[in-house]
CSV table of N, CA and C in Angstrom, one decimal:
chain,number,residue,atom,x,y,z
A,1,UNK,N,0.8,-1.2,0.0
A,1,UNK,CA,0.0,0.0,0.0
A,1,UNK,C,0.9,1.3,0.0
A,2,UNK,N,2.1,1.2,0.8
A,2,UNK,CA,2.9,1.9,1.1
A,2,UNK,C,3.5,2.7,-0.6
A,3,UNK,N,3.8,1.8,-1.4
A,3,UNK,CA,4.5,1.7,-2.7
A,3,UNK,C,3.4,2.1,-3.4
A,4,UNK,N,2.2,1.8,-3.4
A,4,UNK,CA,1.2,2.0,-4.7
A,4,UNK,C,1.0,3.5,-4.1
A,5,UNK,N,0.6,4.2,-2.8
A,5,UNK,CA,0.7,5.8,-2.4
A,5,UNK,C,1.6,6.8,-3.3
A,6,UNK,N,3.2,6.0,-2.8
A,6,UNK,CA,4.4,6.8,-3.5
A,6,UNK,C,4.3,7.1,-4.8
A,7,UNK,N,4.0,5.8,-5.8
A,7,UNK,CA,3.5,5.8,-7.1
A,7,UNK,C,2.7,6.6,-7.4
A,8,UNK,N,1.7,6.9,-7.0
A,8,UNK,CA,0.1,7.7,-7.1
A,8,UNK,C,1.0,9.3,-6.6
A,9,UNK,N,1.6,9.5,-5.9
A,9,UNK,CA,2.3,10.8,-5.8
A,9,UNK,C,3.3,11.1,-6.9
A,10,UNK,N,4.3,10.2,-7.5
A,10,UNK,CA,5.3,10.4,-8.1
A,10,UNK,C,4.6,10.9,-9.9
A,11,UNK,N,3.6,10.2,-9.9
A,11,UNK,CA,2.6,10.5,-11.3
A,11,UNK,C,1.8,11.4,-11.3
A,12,UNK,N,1.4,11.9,-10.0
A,12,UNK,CA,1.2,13.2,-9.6
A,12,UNK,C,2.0,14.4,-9.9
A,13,UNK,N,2.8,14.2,-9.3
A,13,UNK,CA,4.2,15.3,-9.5
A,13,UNK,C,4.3,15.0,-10.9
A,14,UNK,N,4.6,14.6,-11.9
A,14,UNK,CA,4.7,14.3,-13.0
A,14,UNK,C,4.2,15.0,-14.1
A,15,UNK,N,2.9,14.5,-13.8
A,15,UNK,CA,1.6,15.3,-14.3
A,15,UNK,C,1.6,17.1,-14.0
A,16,UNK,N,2.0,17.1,-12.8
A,16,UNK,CA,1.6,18.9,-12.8
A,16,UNK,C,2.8,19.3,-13.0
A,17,UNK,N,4.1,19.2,-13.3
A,17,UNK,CA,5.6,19.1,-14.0
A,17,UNK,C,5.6,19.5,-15.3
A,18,UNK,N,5.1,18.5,-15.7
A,18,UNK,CA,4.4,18.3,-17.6
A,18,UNK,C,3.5,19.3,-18.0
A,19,UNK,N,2.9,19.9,-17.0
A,19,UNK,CA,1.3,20.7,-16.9
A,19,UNK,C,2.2,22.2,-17.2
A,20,UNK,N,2.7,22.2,-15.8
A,20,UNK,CA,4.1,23.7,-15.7
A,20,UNK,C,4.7,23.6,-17.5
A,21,UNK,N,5.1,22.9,-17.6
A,21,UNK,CA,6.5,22.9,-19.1
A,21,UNK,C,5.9,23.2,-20.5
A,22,UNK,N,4.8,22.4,-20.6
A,22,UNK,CA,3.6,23.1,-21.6
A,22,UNK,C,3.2,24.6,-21.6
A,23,UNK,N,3.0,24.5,-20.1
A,23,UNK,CA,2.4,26.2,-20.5
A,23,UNK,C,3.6,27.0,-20.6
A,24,UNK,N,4.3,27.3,-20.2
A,24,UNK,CA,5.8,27.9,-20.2
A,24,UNK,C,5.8,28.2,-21.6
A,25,UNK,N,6.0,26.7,-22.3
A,25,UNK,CA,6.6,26.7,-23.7
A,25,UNK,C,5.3,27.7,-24.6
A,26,UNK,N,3.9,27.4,-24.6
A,26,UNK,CA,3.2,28.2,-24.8
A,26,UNK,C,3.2,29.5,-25.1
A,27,UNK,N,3.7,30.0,-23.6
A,27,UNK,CA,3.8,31.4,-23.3
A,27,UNK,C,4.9,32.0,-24.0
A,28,UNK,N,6.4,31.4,-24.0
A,28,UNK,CA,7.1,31.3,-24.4
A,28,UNK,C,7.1,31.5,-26.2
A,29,UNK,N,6.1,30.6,-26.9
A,29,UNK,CA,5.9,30.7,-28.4
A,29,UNK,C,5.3,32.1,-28.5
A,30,UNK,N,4.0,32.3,-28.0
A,30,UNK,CA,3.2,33.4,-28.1
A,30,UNK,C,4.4,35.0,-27.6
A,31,UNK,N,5.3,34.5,-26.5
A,31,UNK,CA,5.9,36.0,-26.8
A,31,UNK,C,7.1,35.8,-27.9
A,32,UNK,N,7.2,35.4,-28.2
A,32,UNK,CA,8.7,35.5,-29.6
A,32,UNK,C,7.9,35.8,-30.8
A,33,UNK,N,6.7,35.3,-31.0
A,33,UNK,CA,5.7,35.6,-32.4
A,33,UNK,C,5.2,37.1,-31.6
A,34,UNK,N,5.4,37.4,-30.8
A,34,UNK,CA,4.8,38.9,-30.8
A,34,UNK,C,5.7,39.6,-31.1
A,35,UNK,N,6.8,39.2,-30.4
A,35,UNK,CA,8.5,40.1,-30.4
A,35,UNK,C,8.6,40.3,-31.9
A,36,UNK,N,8.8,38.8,-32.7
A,36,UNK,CA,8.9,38.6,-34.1
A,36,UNK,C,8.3,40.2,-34.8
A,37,UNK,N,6.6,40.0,-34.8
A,37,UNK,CA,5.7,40.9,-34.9
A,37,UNK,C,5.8,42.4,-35.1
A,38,UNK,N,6.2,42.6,-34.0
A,38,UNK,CA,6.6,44.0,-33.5
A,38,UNK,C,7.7,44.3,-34.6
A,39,UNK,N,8.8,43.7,-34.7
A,39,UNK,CA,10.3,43.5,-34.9
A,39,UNK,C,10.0,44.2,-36.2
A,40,UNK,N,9.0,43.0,-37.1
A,40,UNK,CA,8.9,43.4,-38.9
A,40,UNK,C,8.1,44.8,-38.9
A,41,UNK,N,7.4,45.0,-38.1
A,41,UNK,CA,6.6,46.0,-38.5
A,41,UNK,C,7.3,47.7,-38.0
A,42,UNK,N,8.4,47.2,-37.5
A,42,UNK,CA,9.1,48.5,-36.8
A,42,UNK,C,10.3,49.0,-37.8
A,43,UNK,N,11.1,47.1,-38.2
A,43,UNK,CA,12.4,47.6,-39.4
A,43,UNK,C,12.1,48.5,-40.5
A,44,UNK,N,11.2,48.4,-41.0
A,44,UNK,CA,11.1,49.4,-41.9
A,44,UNK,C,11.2,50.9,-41.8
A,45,UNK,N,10.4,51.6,-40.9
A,45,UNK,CA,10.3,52.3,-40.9
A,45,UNK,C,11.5,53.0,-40.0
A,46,UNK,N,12.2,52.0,-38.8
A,46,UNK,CA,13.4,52.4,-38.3
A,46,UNK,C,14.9,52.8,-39.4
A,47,UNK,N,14.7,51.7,-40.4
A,47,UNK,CA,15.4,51.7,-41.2
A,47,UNK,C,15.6,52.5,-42.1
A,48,UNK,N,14.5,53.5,-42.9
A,48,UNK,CA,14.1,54.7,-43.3
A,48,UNK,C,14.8,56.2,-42.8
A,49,UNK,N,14.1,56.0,-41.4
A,49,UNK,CA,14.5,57.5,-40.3
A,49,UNK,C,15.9,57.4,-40.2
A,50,UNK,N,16.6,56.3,-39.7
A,50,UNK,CA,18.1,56.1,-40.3
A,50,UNK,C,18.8,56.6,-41.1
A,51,UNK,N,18.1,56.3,-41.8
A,51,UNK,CA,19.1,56.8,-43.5
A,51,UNK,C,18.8,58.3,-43.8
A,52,UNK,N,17.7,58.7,-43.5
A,52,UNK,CA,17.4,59.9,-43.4
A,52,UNK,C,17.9,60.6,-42.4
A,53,UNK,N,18.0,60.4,-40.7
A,53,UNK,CA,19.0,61.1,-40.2
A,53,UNK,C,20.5,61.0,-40.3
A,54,UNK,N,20.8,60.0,-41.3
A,54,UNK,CA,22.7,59.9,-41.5
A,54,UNK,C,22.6,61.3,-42.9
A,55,UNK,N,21.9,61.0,-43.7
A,55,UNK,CA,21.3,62.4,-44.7
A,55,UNK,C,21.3,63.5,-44.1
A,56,UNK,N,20.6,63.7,-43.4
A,56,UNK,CA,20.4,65.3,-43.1
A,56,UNK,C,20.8,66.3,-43.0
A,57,UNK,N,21.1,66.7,-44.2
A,57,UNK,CA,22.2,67.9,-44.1
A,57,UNK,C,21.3,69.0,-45.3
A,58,UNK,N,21.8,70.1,-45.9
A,58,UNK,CA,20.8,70.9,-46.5
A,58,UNK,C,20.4,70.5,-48.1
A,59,UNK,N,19.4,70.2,-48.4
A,59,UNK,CA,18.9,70.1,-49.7
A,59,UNK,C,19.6,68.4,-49.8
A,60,UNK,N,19.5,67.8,-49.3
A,60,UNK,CA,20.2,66.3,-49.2
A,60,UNK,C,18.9,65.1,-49.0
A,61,UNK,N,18.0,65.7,-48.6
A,61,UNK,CA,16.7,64.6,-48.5
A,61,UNK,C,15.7,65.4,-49.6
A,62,UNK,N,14.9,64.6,-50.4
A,62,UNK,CA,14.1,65.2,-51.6
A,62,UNK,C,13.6,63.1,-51.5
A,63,UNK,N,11.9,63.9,-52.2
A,63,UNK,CA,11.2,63.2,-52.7
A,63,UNK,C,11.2,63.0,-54.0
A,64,UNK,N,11.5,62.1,-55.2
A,64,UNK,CA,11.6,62.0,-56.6
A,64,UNK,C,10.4,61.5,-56.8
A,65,UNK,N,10.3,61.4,-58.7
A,65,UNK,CA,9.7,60.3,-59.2
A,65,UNK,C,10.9,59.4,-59.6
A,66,UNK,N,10.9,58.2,-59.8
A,66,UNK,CA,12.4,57.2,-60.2
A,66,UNK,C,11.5,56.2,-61.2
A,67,UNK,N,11.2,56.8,-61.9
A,67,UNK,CA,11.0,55.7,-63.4
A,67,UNK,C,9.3,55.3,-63.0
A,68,UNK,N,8.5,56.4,-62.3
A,68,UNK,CA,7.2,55.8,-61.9
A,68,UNK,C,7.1,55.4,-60.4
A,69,UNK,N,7.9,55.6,-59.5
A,69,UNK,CA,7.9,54.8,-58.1
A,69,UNK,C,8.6,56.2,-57.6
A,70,UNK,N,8.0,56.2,-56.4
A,70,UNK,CA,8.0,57.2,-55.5
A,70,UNK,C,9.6,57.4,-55.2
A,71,UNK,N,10.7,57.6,-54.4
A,71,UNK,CA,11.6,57.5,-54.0
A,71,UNK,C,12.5,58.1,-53.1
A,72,UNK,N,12.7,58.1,-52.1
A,72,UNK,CA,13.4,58.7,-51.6
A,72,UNK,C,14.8,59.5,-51.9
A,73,UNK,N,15.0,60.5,-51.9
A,73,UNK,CA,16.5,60.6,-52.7
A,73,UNK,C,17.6,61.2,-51.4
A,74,UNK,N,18.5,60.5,-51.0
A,74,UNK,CA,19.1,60.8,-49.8
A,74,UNK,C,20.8,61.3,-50.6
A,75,UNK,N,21.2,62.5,-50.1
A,75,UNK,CA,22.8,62.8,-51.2
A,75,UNK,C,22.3,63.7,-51.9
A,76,UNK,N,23.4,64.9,-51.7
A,76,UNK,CA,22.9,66.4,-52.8
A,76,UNK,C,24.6,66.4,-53.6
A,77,UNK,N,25.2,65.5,-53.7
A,77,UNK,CA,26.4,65.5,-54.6
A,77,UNK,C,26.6,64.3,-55.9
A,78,UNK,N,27.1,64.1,-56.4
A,78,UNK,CA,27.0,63.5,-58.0
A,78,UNK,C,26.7,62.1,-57.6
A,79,UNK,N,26.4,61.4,-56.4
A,79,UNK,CA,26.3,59.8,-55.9
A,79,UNK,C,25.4,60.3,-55.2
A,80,UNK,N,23.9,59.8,-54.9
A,80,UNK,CA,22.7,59.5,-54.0
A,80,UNK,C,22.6,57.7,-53.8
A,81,UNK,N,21.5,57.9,-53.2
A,81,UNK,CA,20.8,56.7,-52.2
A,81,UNK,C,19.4,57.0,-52.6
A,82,UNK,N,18.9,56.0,-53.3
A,82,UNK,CA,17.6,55.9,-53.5
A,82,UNK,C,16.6,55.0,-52.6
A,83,UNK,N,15.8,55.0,-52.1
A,83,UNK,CA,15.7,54.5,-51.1
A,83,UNK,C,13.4,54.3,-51.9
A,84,UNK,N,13.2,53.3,-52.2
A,84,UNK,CA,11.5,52.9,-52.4
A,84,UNK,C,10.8,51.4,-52.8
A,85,UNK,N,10.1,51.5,-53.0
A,85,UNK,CA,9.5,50.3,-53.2
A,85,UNK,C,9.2,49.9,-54.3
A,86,UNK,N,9.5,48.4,-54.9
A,86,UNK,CA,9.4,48.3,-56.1
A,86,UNK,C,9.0,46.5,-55.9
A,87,UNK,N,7.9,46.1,-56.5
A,87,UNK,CA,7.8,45.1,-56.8
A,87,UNK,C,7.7,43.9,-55.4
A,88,UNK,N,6.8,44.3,-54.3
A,88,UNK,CA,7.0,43.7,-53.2
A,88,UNK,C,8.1,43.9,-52.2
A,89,UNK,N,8.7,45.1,-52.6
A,89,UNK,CA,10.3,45.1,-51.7
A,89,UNK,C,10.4,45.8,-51.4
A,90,UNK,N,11.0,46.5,-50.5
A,90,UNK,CA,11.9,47.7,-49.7
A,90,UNK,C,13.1,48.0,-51.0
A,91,UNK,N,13.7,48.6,-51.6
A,91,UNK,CA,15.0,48.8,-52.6
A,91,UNK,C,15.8,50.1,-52.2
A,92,UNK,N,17.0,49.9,-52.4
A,92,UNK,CA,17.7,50.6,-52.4
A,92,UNK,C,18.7,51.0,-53.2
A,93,UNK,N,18.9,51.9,-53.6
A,93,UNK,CA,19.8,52.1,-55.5
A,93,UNK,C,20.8,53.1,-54.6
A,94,UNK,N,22.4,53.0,-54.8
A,94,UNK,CA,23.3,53.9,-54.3
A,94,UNK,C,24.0,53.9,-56.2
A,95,UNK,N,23.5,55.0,-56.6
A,95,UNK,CA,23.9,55.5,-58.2
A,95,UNK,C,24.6,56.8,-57.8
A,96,UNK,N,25.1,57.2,-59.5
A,96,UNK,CA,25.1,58.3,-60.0
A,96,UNK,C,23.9,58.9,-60.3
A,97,UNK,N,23.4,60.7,-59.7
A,97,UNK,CA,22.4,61.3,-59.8
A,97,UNK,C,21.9,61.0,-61.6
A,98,UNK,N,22.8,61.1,-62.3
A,98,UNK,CA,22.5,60.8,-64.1
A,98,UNK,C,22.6,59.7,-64.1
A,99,UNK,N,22.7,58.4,-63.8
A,99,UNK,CA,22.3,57.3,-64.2
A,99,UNK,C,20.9,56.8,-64.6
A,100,UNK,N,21.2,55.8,-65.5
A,100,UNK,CA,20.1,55.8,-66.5
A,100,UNK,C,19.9,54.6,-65.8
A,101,UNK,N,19.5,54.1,-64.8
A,101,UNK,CA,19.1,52.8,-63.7
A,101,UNK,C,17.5,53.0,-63.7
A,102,UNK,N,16.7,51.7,-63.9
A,102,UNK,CA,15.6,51.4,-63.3
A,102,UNK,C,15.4,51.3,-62.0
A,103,UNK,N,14.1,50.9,-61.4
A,103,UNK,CA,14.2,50.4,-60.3
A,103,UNK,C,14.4,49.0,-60.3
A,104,UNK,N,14.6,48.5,-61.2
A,104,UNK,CA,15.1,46.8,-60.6
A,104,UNK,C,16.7,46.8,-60.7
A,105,UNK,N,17.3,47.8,-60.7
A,105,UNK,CA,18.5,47.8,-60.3
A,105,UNK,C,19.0,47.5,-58.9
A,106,UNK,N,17.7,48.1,-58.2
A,106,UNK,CA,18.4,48.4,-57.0
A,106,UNK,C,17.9,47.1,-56.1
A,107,UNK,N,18.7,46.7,-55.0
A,107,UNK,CA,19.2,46.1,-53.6
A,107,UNK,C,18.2,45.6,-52.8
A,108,UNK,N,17.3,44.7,-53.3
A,108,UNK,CA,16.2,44.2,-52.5
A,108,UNK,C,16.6,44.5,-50.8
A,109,UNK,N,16.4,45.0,-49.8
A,109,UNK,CA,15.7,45.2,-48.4
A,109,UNK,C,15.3,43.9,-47.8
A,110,UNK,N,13.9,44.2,-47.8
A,110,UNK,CA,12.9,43.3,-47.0
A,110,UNK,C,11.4,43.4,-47.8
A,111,UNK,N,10.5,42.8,-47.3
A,111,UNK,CA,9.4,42.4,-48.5
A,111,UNK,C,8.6,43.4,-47.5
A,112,UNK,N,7.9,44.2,-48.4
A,112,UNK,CA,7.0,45.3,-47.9
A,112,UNK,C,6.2,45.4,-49.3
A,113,UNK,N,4.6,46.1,-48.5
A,113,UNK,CA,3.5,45.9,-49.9
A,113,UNK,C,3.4,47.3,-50.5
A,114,UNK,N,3.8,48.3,-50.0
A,114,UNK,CA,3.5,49.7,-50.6
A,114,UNK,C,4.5,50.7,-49.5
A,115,UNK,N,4.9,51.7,-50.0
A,115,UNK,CA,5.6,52.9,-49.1
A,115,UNK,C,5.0,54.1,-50.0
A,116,UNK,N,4.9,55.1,-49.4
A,116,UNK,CA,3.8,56.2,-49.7
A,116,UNK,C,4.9,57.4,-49.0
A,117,UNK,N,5.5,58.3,-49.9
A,117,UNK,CA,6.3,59.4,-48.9
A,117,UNK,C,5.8,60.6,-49.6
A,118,UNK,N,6.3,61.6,-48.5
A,118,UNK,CA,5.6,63.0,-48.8
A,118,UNK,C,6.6,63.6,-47.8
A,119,UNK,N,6.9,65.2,-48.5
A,119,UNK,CA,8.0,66.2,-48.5
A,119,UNK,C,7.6,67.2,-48.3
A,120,UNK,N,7.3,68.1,-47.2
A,120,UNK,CA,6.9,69.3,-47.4
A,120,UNK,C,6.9,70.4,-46.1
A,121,UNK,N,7.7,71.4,-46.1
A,121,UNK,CA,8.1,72.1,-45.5
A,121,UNK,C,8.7,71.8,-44.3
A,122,UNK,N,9.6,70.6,-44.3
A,122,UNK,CA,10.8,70.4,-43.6
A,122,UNK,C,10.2,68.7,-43.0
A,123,UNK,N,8.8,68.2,-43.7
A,123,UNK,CA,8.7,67.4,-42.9
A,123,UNK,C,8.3,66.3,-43.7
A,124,UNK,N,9.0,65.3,-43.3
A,124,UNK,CA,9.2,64.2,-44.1
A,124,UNK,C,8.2,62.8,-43.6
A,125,UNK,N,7.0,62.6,-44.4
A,125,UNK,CA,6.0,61.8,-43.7
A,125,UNK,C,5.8,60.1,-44.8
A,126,UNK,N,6.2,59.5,-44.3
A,126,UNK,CA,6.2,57.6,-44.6
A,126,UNK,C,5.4,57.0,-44.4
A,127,UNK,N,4.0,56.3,-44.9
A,127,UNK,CA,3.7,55.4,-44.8
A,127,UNK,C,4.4,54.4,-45.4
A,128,UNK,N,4.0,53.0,-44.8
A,128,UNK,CA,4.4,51.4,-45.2
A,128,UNK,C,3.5,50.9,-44.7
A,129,UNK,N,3.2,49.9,-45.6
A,129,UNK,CA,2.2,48.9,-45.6
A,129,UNK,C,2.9,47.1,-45.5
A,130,UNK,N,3.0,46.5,-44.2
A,130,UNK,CA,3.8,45.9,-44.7
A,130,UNK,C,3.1,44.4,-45.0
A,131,UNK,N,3.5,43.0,-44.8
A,131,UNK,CA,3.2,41.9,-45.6
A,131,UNK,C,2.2,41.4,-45.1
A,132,UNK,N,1.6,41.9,-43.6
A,132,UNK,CA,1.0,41.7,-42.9
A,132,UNK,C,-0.1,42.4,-42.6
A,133,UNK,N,-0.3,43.4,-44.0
A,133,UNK,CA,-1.5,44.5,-44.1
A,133,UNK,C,-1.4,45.4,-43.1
A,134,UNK,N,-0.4,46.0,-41.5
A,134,UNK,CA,-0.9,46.8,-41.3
A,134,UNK,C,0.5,48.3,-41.8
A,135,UNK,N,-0.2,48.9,-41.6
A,135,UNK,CA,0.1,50.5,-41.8
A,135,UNK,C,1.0,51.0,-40.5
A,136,UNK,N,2.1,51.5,-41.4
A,136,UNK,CA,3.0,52.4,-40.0
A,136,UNK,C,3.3,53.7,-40.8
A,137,UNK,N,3.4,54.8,-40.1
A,137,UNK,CA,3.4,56.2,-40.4
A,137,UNK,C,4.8,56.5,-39.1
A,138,UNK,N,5.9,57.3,-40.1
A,138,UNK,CA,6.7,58.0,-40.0
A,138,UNK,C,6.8,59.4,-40.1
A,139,UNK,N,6.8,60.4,-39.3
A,139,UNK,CA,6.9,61.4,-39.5
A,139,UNK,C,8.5,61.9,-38.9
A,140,UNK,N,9.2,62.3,-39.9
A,140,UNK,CA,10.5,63.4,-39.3
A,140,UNK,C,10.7,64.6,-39.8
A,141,UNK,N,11.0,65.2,-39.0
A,141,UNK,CA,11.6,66.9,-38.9
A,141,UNK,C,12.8,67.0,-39.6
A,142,UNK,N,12.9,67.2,-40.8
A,142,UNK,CA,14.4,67.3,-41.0
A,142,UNK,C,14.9,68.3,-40.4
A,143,UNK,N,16.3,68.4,-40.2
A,143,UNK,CA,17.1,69.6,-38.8
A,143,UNK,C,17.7,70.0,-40.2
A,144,UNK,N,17.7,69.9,-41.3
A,144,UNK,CA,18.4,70.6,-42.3
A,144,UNK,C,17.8,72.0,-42.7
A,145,UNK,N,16.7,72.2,-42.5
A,145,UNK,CA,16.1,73.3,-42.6
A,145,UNK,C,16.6,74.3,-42.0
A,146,UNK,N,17.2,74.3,-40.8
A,146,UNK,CA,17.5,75.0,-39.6
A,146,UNK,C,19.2,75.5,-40.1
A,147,UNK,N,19.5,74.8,-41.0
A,147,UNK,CA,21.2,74.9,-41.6
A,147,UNK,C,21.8,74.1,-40.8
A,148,UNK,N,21.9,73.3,-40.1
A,148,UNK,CA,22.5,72.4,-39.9
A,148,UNK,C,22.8,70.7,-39.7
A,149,UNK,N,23.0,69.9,-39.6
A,149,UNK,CA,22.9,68.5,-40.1
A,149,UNK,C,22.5,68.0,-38.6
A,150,UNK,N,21.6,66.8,-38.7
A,150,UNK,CA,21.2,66.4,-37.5
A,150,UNK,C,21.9,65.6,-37.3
């Protein structure tokens, strides 16, 4: 009797062991797919304000057209940084301002569904849409207005 008790405890403890390790791991999946989550829907637009505050200096950030696609144009000397979206993707083109480049020249990023930019009176505003349909909005101040580089 003594032995079938210990048994009946030891399967016990077992059971609520196994019960603990499950949910852990659960909890565990559910925060890394949120972390994940967060993560894609932030690169983008961190990735952007980036490049644009390594830019910021006077007449160095401009909105283009680039063959039909929106573009960011980062560089006010005979070499830019094109920075838009083309074809499911983040791209990036580091040309000559006269280069005769499409946009499939340039440097697949990361996969994003649309970027939407706008330029106007010192203020630089980003949507991105990313693979996951939702919408993130960037707004920066360029400090170049002010004459000096941020």
């Amino acid at each position: 009797m003594d032995t079938l008790l210990a048994l009946l405890l030891f399967g016990l403890f077992s059971v609520c062991v196994l019960a603990v390790l499950l949910t852990g791991a659960d909890a565990y999946r559910r925060l890394t797919q949120r972390d994940r989550l967060a993560f894609d829907s932030r690169t983008c637009t961190q990735y952007v304000a980036t490049r644009v505050r390594q830019n910021d200096s006077l007449d160095s950030v401009t909105v283009e057209d680039f063959d039909g696609v929106d573009a960011l144009v980062l560089g006010d000397g005979e070499y830019v940084t094109r920075v838009y979206c083309y074809q499911g993707k983040l791209m990036e083109l580091y040309s000559t301002r006269e280069d005769a480049l499409t946009p499939a020249a340039g440097e697949a990023i990361m996969d994003l569904d649309w970027l939407e930019m706008g330029l106007s009176n010192d203020l630089l505003t980003i949507q991105v849409l990313d693979t996951r349909g939702e919408v993130s909005t960037l707004c920066l101040s360029l400090r170049s207005g002010e004459g000096g580089a941020a």
